[in-house]
Amino acid sequence: MEMAESHWKLHTELEENFKRFHREIIVELEKKTDMDVKYMTATFKRYQTDYKQKQESLDRSQTDLKKLRRKGQSKHAFKYDLKENEYLETISSRQTDMQKFIADGCREALVEENRRFWFLAEKHCMFSSQLSSFHDKAKELLSSRLPTWQDKCSNVDKVPDTVTSMIQGLSADPESAQTQHHSKNHVSPLTPPPAPPLKISPLANMFNPEPRIPLSPSSDLGSEQGSLGDLSRSTSMSSGLSGGTKSRVRTIFPHTAGNNDTLLSFDHGDVITLLIHREKDGWLYGELDRTQR
């Protein structure tokens, strides 16, 4: 029964770890997926539109240059030299602008990809740490109890001392035992001890699916390890906080709001004080400590 109870505790704790994994990682990812797809689709469409405009502008300049060069093949070619140089400078500037636009787009795409996979990778690392700690504690628990179990099972003929004393009493000389009992207790001659009251063996309920008391935080396996609910360091960090306290978070990526006044610009490593402790429509609201915006 002690062995079964120990393994049940290990199984329950492991099951709780995987429930937290589902709650803190799978469910959170499902919430974010739709919003991320919409955001990335809109961003990609905007990138395509800007790219098309820049490419059309560059093509237009190159077409105008070709027309100018055809005109310059006449006898008054010197009239078009200055204008041709202006067209060449315009084309060079637009080509440089196009290359910078593509490079910036690649950089922003990589940052967005990292931002999403960073969240998942960080969650997995913390879950792996939690699981590793569980296995260490499980090993410690089993290692401490295994010698006792092996000792109890090492000798099938071993009889407990209390039972040995009872057997020796029953095996003693009946006459001397009877005389001794008459002199000491004044009772009837020695009779075998009564049979124990009828009751169901503990093993009968070994697999009875009765509700068990869940492991408390002070149990052998859960006293020192925090839950996966403490892992989130980004948007879910403020969830579950009391309404009377303000939480502060540190950014792990830079963000530029551009012309959108409703968004907040910040640098990597900035500290933001959350004004609302839970996500609202997928957004967090906060004040940047450095600029008070």
Tab-separated table of C-alpha atoms in Angstrom:
chain	number	residue	atom	x	y	z
A	1	MET	CA	0.000	0.000	0.000
A	2	GLU	CA	2.868	2.385	0.736
A	3	MET	CA	4.434	1.598	-2.639
A	4	ALA	CA	1.109	2.113	-4.429
A	5	GLU	CA	0.534	5.406	-2.602
A	6	SER	CA	4.001	6.670	-3.552
A	7	HIS	CA	3.497	5.887	-7.219
A	8	TRP	CA	0.043	7.450	-7.144
A	9	LYS	CA	1.555	10.692	-5.804
A	10	LEU	CA	4.164	10.681	-8.581
A	11	HIS	CA	1.529	10.037	-11.223
A	12	THR	CA	-0.730	12.814	-9.901
A	13	GLU	CA	2.096	15.359	-9.843
A	14	LEU	CA	3.155	14.450	-13.379
A	15	GLU	CA	-0.435	14.744	-14.551
A	16	GLU	CA	-0.656	18.221	-12.998
A	17	ASN	CA	2.491	19.264	-14.888
A	18	PHE	CA	0.942	18.293	-18.208
A	19	LYS	CA	-2.324	20.015	-17.327
A	20	ARG	CA	-0.351	23.222	-16.698
A	21	PHE	CA	1.467	22.664	-20.006
A	22	HIS	CA	-1.872	22.527	-21.810
A	23	ARG	CA	-3.280	25.504	-19.910
A	24	GLU	CA	-0.240	27.805	-20.134
A	25	ILE	CA	1.079	26.908	-23.614
A	26	ILE	CA	-1.503	25.216	-25.837
A	27	VAL	CA	-4.463	27.372	-24.811
A	28	GLU	CA	-2.406	30.584	-24.967
A	29	LEU	CA	-1.153	29.713	-28.453
A	30	GLU	CA	-4.674	29.035	-29.651
A	31	LYS	CA	-5.714	32.481	-28.436
A	32	LYS	CA	-2.819	34.191	-30.174
A	33	THR	CA	-2.945	32.290	-33.480
A	34	ASP	CA	-5.956	34.041	-35.036
A	35	MET	CA	-4.731	37.482	-33.998
A	36	ASP	CA	-1.203	36.794	-35.298
A	37	VAL	CA	-2.491	35.537	-38.647
A	38	LYS	CA	-4.611	38.666	-39.128
A	39	TYR	CA	-1.713	40.945	-38.164
A	40	MET	CA	0.836	39.217	-40.411
A	41	THR	CA	-1.596	39.101	-43.356
A	42	ALA	CA	-2.272	42.835	-43.064
A	43	THR	CA	1.444	43.594	-42.704
A	44	PHE	CA	2.305	41.525	-45.764
A	45	LYS	CA	-0.370	43.265	-47.865
A	46	ARG	CA	0.966	46.670	-46.793
A	47	TYR	CA	4.496	45.574	-47.688
A	48	GLN	CA	3.338	44.428	-51.139
A	49	THR	CA	1.547	47.728	-51.750
A	50	ASP	CA	4.603	49.809	-50.795
A	51	TYR	CA	6.871	47.570	-52.848
A	52	LYS	CA	4.620	47.917	-55.901
A	53	GLN	CA	4.577	51.720	-55.619
A	54	LYS	CA	8.365	51.939	-55.334
A	55	GLN	CA	8.862	49.516	-58.211
A	56	GLU	CA	6.438	51.425	-60.450
A	57	SER	CA	8.221	54.677	-59.647
A	58	LEU	CA	11.583	53.129	-60.521
A	59	ASP	CA	10.243	51.628	-63.771
A	60	ARG	CA	8.733	54.979	-64.739
A	61	SER	CA	12.072	56.734	-64.263
A	62	GLN	CA	13.882	54.123	-66.348
A	63	THR	CA	11.299	54.447	-69.131
A	64	ASP	CA	11.663	58.250	-69.138
A	65	LEU	CA	15.444	57.878	-69.342
A	66	LYS	CA	15.149	55.620	-72.395
A	67	LYS	CA	12.888	58.148	-74.129
A	68	LEU	CA	15.318	60.946	-73.294
A	69	ARG	CA	18.249	59.004	-74.732
A	70	ARG	CA	16.366	58.367	-77.955
A	71	LYS	CA	15.750	62.102	-78.274
A	72	GLY	CA	19.404	62.783	-77.495
A	73	GLN	CA	20.513	60.922	-80.623
A	74	SER	CA	19.503	63.911	-82.728
A	75	LYS	CA	21.809	66.766	-83.723
A	76	HIS	CA	21.011	68.772	-80.597
A	77	ALA	CA	22.067	66.003	-78.214
A	78	PHE	CA	23.929	68.425	-75.916
A	79	LYS	CA	20.561	69.883	-74.837
A	80	TYR	CA	19.623	66.606	-73.124
A	81	ASP	CA	22.876	65.885	-71.312
A	82	LEU	CA	21.928	67.800	-68.155
A	83	LYS	CA	18.456	66.263	-68.018
A	84	GLU	CA	19.877	62.778	-68.513
A	85	ASN	CA	22.169	63.266	-65.510
A	86	GLU	CA	19.169	64.285	-63.428
A	87	TYR	CA	17.303	61.152	-64.488
A	88	LEU	CA	20.323	58.988	-63.644
A	89	GLU	CA	20.527	60.489	-60.155
A	90	THR	CA	16.799	59.930	-59.641
A	91	ILE	CA	17.058	56.274	-60.726
A	92	SER	CA	20.078	55.696	-58.491
A	93	SER	CA	18.262	57.237	-55.517
A	94	ARG	CA	15.162	55.136	-56.107
A	95	GLN	CA	17.209	51.954	-56.508
A	96	THR	CA	18.925	52.679	-53.185
A	97	ASP	CA	15.561	53.358	-51.575
A	98	MET	CA	14.205	50.067	-52.957
A	99	GLN	CA	17.147	48.069	-51.593
A	100	LYS	CA	16.781	49.696	-48.178
A	101	PHE	CA	13.038	48.991	-48.210
A	102	ILE	CA	13.644	45.282	-48.932
A	103	ALA	CA	16.364	45.040	-46.269
A	104	ASP	CA	14.179	46.723	-43.644
A	105	GLY	CA	11.281	44.450	-44.572
A	106	CYS	CA	13.426	41.337	-44.091
A	107	ARG	CA	14.663	42.622	-40.751
A	108	GLU	CA	11.131	43.404	-39.525
A	109	ALA	CA	9.852	40.010	-40.709
A	110	LEU	CA	12.618	38.251	-38.778
A	111	VAL	CA	11.871	40.264	-35.635
A	112	GLU	CA	8.167	39.399	-35.878
A	113	GLU	CA	8.981	35.730	-36.365
A	114	ASN	CA	11.388	35.747	-33.419
A	115	ARG	CA	8.835	37.507	-31.241
A	116	ARG	CA	6.318	34.714	-31.772
A	117	PHE	CA	8.734	31.786	-31.529
A	118	TRP	CA	10.490	33.367	-28.537
A	119	PHE	CA	7.278	33.127	-26.545
A	120	LEU	CA	6.848	29.450	-27.452
A	121	ALA	CA	10.499	28.543	-26.903
A	122	GLU	CA	10.593	30.300	-23.531
A	123	LYS	CA	7.470	28.454	-22.395
A	124	HIS	CA	8.936	25.123	-23.498
A	125	CYS	CA	12.227	25.804	-21.700
A	126	MET	CA	10.447	26.609	-18.457
A	127	PHE	CA	8.224	23.528	-18.823
A	128	SER	CA	11.334	21.398	-19.419
A	129	SER	CA	12.872	22.869	-16.264
A	130	GLN	CA	9.692	22.055	-14.348
A	131	LEU	CA	9.709	18.495	-15.682
A	132	SER	CA	13.397	18.065	-14.867
A	133	SER	CA	12.768	19.200	-11.288
A	134	PHE	CA	9.869	16.753	-11.026
A	135	HIS	CA	12.075	13.855	-12.130
A	136	ASP	CA	14.784	14.864	-9.653
A	137	LYS	CA	12.288	14.893	-6.789
A	138	ALA	CA	10.727	11.641	-7.971
A	139	LYS	CA	14.166	10.031	-8.006
A	140	GLU	CA	14.892	11.350	-4.508
A	141	LEU	CA	11.562	10.047	-3.200
A	142	LEU	CA	11.945	6.575	-4.703
A	143	SER	CA	15.624	6.308	-3.746
A	144	SER	CA	14.820	7.065	-0.099
A	145	ARG	CA	11.996	4.524	0.123
A	146	LEU	CA	13.299	1.771	-2.131
A	147	PRO	CA	15.781	0.296	0.407
A	148	THR	CA	12.972	-0.041	2.973
A	149	TRP	CA	10.738	-1.782	0.465
A	150	GLN	CA	13.524	-4.126	-0.592
A	151	ASP	CA	14.371	-4.912	3.033
A	152	LYS	CA	10.758	-5.811	3.812
A	153	CYS	CA	10.577	-8.050	0.732
A	154	SER	CA	14.019	-9.646	1.099
A	155	ASN	CA	12.980	-12.467	3.470
A	156	VAL	CA	9.618	-14.094	3.007
A	157	ASP	CA	10.023	-16.088	6.287
A	158	LYS	CA	10.579	-13.017	8.427
A	159	VAL	CA	7.873	-12.609	11.075
A	160	PRO	CA	7.264	-9.370	13.002
A	161	ASP	CA	8.381	-9.362	16.643
A	162	THR	CA	4.846	-8.921	17.963
A	163	VAL	CA	3.636	-11.969	16.066
A	164	THR	CA	6.691	-13.959	17.194
A	165	SER	CA	5.895	-13.196	20.836
A	166	MET	CA	2.305	-14.306	20.355
A	167	ILE	CA	3.406	-17.563	18.700
A	168	GLN	CA	5.874	-18.265	21.493
A	169	GLY	CA	3.097	-17.729	24.021
A	170	LEU	CA	0.825	-20.167	22.229
A	171	SER	CA	3.646	-22.708	21.896
A	172	ALA	CA	4.513	-22.676	25.623
A	173	ASP	CA	3.721	-25.635	28.022
A	174	PRO	CA	-0.098	-25.579	28.503
A	175	GLU	CA	0.122	-26.552	32.210
A	176	SER	CA	2.688	-23.931	33.146
A	177	ALA	CA	0.893	-21.361	31.052
A	178	GLN	CA	-2.399	-22.273	32.736
A	179	THR	CA	-0.832	-22.055	36.215
A	180	GLN	CA	0.755	-18.750	35.374
A	181	HIS	CA	-2.515	-17.313	34.160
A	182	HIS	CA	-4.393	-18.578	37.222
A	183	SER	CA	-1.840	-17.021	39.560
A	184	LYS	CA	-1.661	-13.706	37.813
A	185	ASN	CA	-5.009	-13.106	36.215
A	186	HIS	CA	-7.320	-15.663	37.878
A	187	VAL	CA	-8.913	-16.374	34.536
A	188	SER	CA	-9.886	-19.525	32.727
A	189	PRO	CA	-7.222	-21.828	31.218
A	190	LEU	CA	-5.204	-20.409	28.353
A	191	THR	CA	-7.136	-20.272	25.148
A	192	PRO	CA	-6.020	-19.113	21.739
A	193	PRO	CA	-6.582	-15.401	21.110
A	194	PRO	CA	-9.859	-14.566	19.400
A	195	ALA	CA	-9.944	-14.143	15.693
A	196	PRO	CA	-9.734	-10.552	14.522
A	197	PRO	CA	-13.041	-8.911	13.605
A	198	LEU	CA	-14.154	-9.471	10.077
A	199	LYS	CA	-13.199	-6.598	7.825
A	200	ILE	CA	-12.288	-6.082	4.217
A	201	SER	CA	-8.605	-6.188	3.426
A	202	PRO	CA	-7.017	-2.858	2.454
A	203	LEU	CA	-6.011	-4.450	-0.824
A	204	ALA	CA	-9.675	-4.736	-1.794
A	205	ASN	CA	-9.869	-0.962	-2.172
A	206	MET	CA	-6.510	-0.629	-3.868
A	207	PHE	CA	-8.049	0.105	-7.265
A	208	ASN	CA	-11.280	1.605	-6.020
A	209	PRO	CA	-11.825	4.838	-7.995
A	210	GLU	CA	-12.699	6.889	-4.938
A	211	PRO	CA	-11.810	10.588	-5.132
A	212	ARG	CA	-8.428	11.170	-3.593
A	213	ILE	CA	-7.236	14.314	-1.917
A	214	PRO	CA	-5.056	16.178	-4.426
A	215	LEU	CA	-1.469	16.886	-3.549
A	216	SER	CA	-1.122	20.037	-1.507
A	217	PRO	CA	1.628	22.578	-2.149
A	218	SER	CA	3.423	21.187	0.921
A	219	SER	CA	3.580	17.618	-0.467
A	220	ASP	CA	6.847	15.836	-1.136
A	221	LEU	CA	6.877	16.783	-4.776
A	222	GLY	CA	5.317	20.221	-4.829
A	223	SER	CA	6.726	22.090	-1.841
A	224	GLU	CA	9.626	23.775	-3.578
A	225	GLN	CA	8.584	23.973	-7.207
A	226	GLY	CA	6.514	26.825	-8.586
A	227	SER	CA	3.783	26.343	-11.158
A	228	LEU	CA	4.020	27.032	-14.854
A	229	GLY	CA	1.697	29.967	-14.224
A	230	ASP	CA	4.803	31.907	-13.080
A	231	LEU	CA	6.598	31.329	-16.376
A	232	SER	CA	5.046	33.898	-18.638
A	233	ARG	CA	7.129	37.031	-18.917
A	234	SER	CA	5.260	38.806	-21.663
A	235	THR	CA	1.541	39.393	-22.215
A	236	SER	CA	0.327	36.804	-19.724
A	237	MET	CA	2.592	38.121	-16.990
A	238	SER	CA	-0.052	40.479	-15.655
A	239	SER	CA	-2.903	37.963	-15.667
A	240	GLY	CA	-4.287	37.080	-12.272
A	241	LEU	CA	-2.793	40.010	-10.404
A	242	SER	CA	-4.844	41.861	-7.863
A	243	GLY	CA	-6.507	45.033	-9.009
A	244	GLY	CA	-4.893	47.202	-6.369
A	245	THR	CA	-1.276	46.776	-7.421
A	246	LYS	CA	0.560	47.870	-10.549
A	247	SER	CA	2.813	45.445	-12.352
A	248	ARG	CA	5.957	46.467	-14.228
A	249	VAL	CA	7.362	44.544	-17.175
A	250	ARG	CA	10.595	44.759	-19.165
A	251	THR	CA	10.466	44.629	-22.975
A	252	ILE	CA	12.403	41.950	-24.875
A	253	PHE	CA	11.940	43.506	-28.335
A	254	PRO	CA	11.910	47.083	-29.649
A	255	HIS	CA	8.721	48.477	-31.177
A	256	THR	CA	8.065	51.532	-33.344
A	257	ALA	CA	4.528	52.886	-33.426
A	258	GLY	CA	5.045	54.988	-36.552
A	259	ASN	CA	2.135	57.340	-37.241
A	260	ASN	CA	-0.312	55.378	-35.084
A	261	ASP	CA	-0.962	57.425	-31.939
A	262	THR	CA	-2.691	54.518	-30.202
A	263	LEU	CA	0.488	52.412	-30.148
A	264	LEU	CA	3.507	52.852	-27.885
A	265	SER	CA	7.078	53.074	-29.126
A	266	PHE	CA	9.796	51.579	-26.921
A	267	ASP	CA	13.331	50.183	-27.030
A	268	HIS	CA	14.665	46.810	-25.996
A	269	GLY	CA	14.991	46.640	-22.206
A	270	ASP	CA	12.565	49.501	-21.447
A	271	VAL	CA	10.356	49.230	-18.350
A	272	ILE	CA	6.582	49.657	-18.757
A	273	THR	CA	4.061	50.014	-15.930
A	274	LEU	CA	0.844	48.162	-16.757
A	275	LEU	CA	-2.302	50.271	-16.364
A	276	ILE	CA	-4.667	47.337	-16.903
A	277	HIS	CA	-3.617	44.018	-15.411
A	278	ARG	CA	-5.273	41.810	-17.982
A	279	GLU	CA	-5.198	41.663	-21.757
A	280	LYS	CA	-8.046	43.576	-23.397
A	281	ASP	CA	-8.882	42.575	-26.979
A	282	GLY	CA	-5.387	41.122	-27.284
A	283	TRP	CA	-3.622	44.338	-26.136
A	284	LEU	CA	-1.884	45.451	-22.971
A	285	TYR	CA	-2.120	49.087	-21.845
A	286	GLY	CA	0.808	50.647	-20.049
A	287	GLU	CA	2.952	53.719	-19.453
A	288	LEU	CA	6.589	53.818	-20.559
A	289	ASP	CA	8.646	54.806	-17.528
A	290	ARG	CA	11.334	56.493	-19.594
A	291	THR	CA	9.021	58.895	-21.473
A	292	GLN	CA	5.881	58.823	-19.289
A	293	ARG	CA	3.840	58.119	-22.450
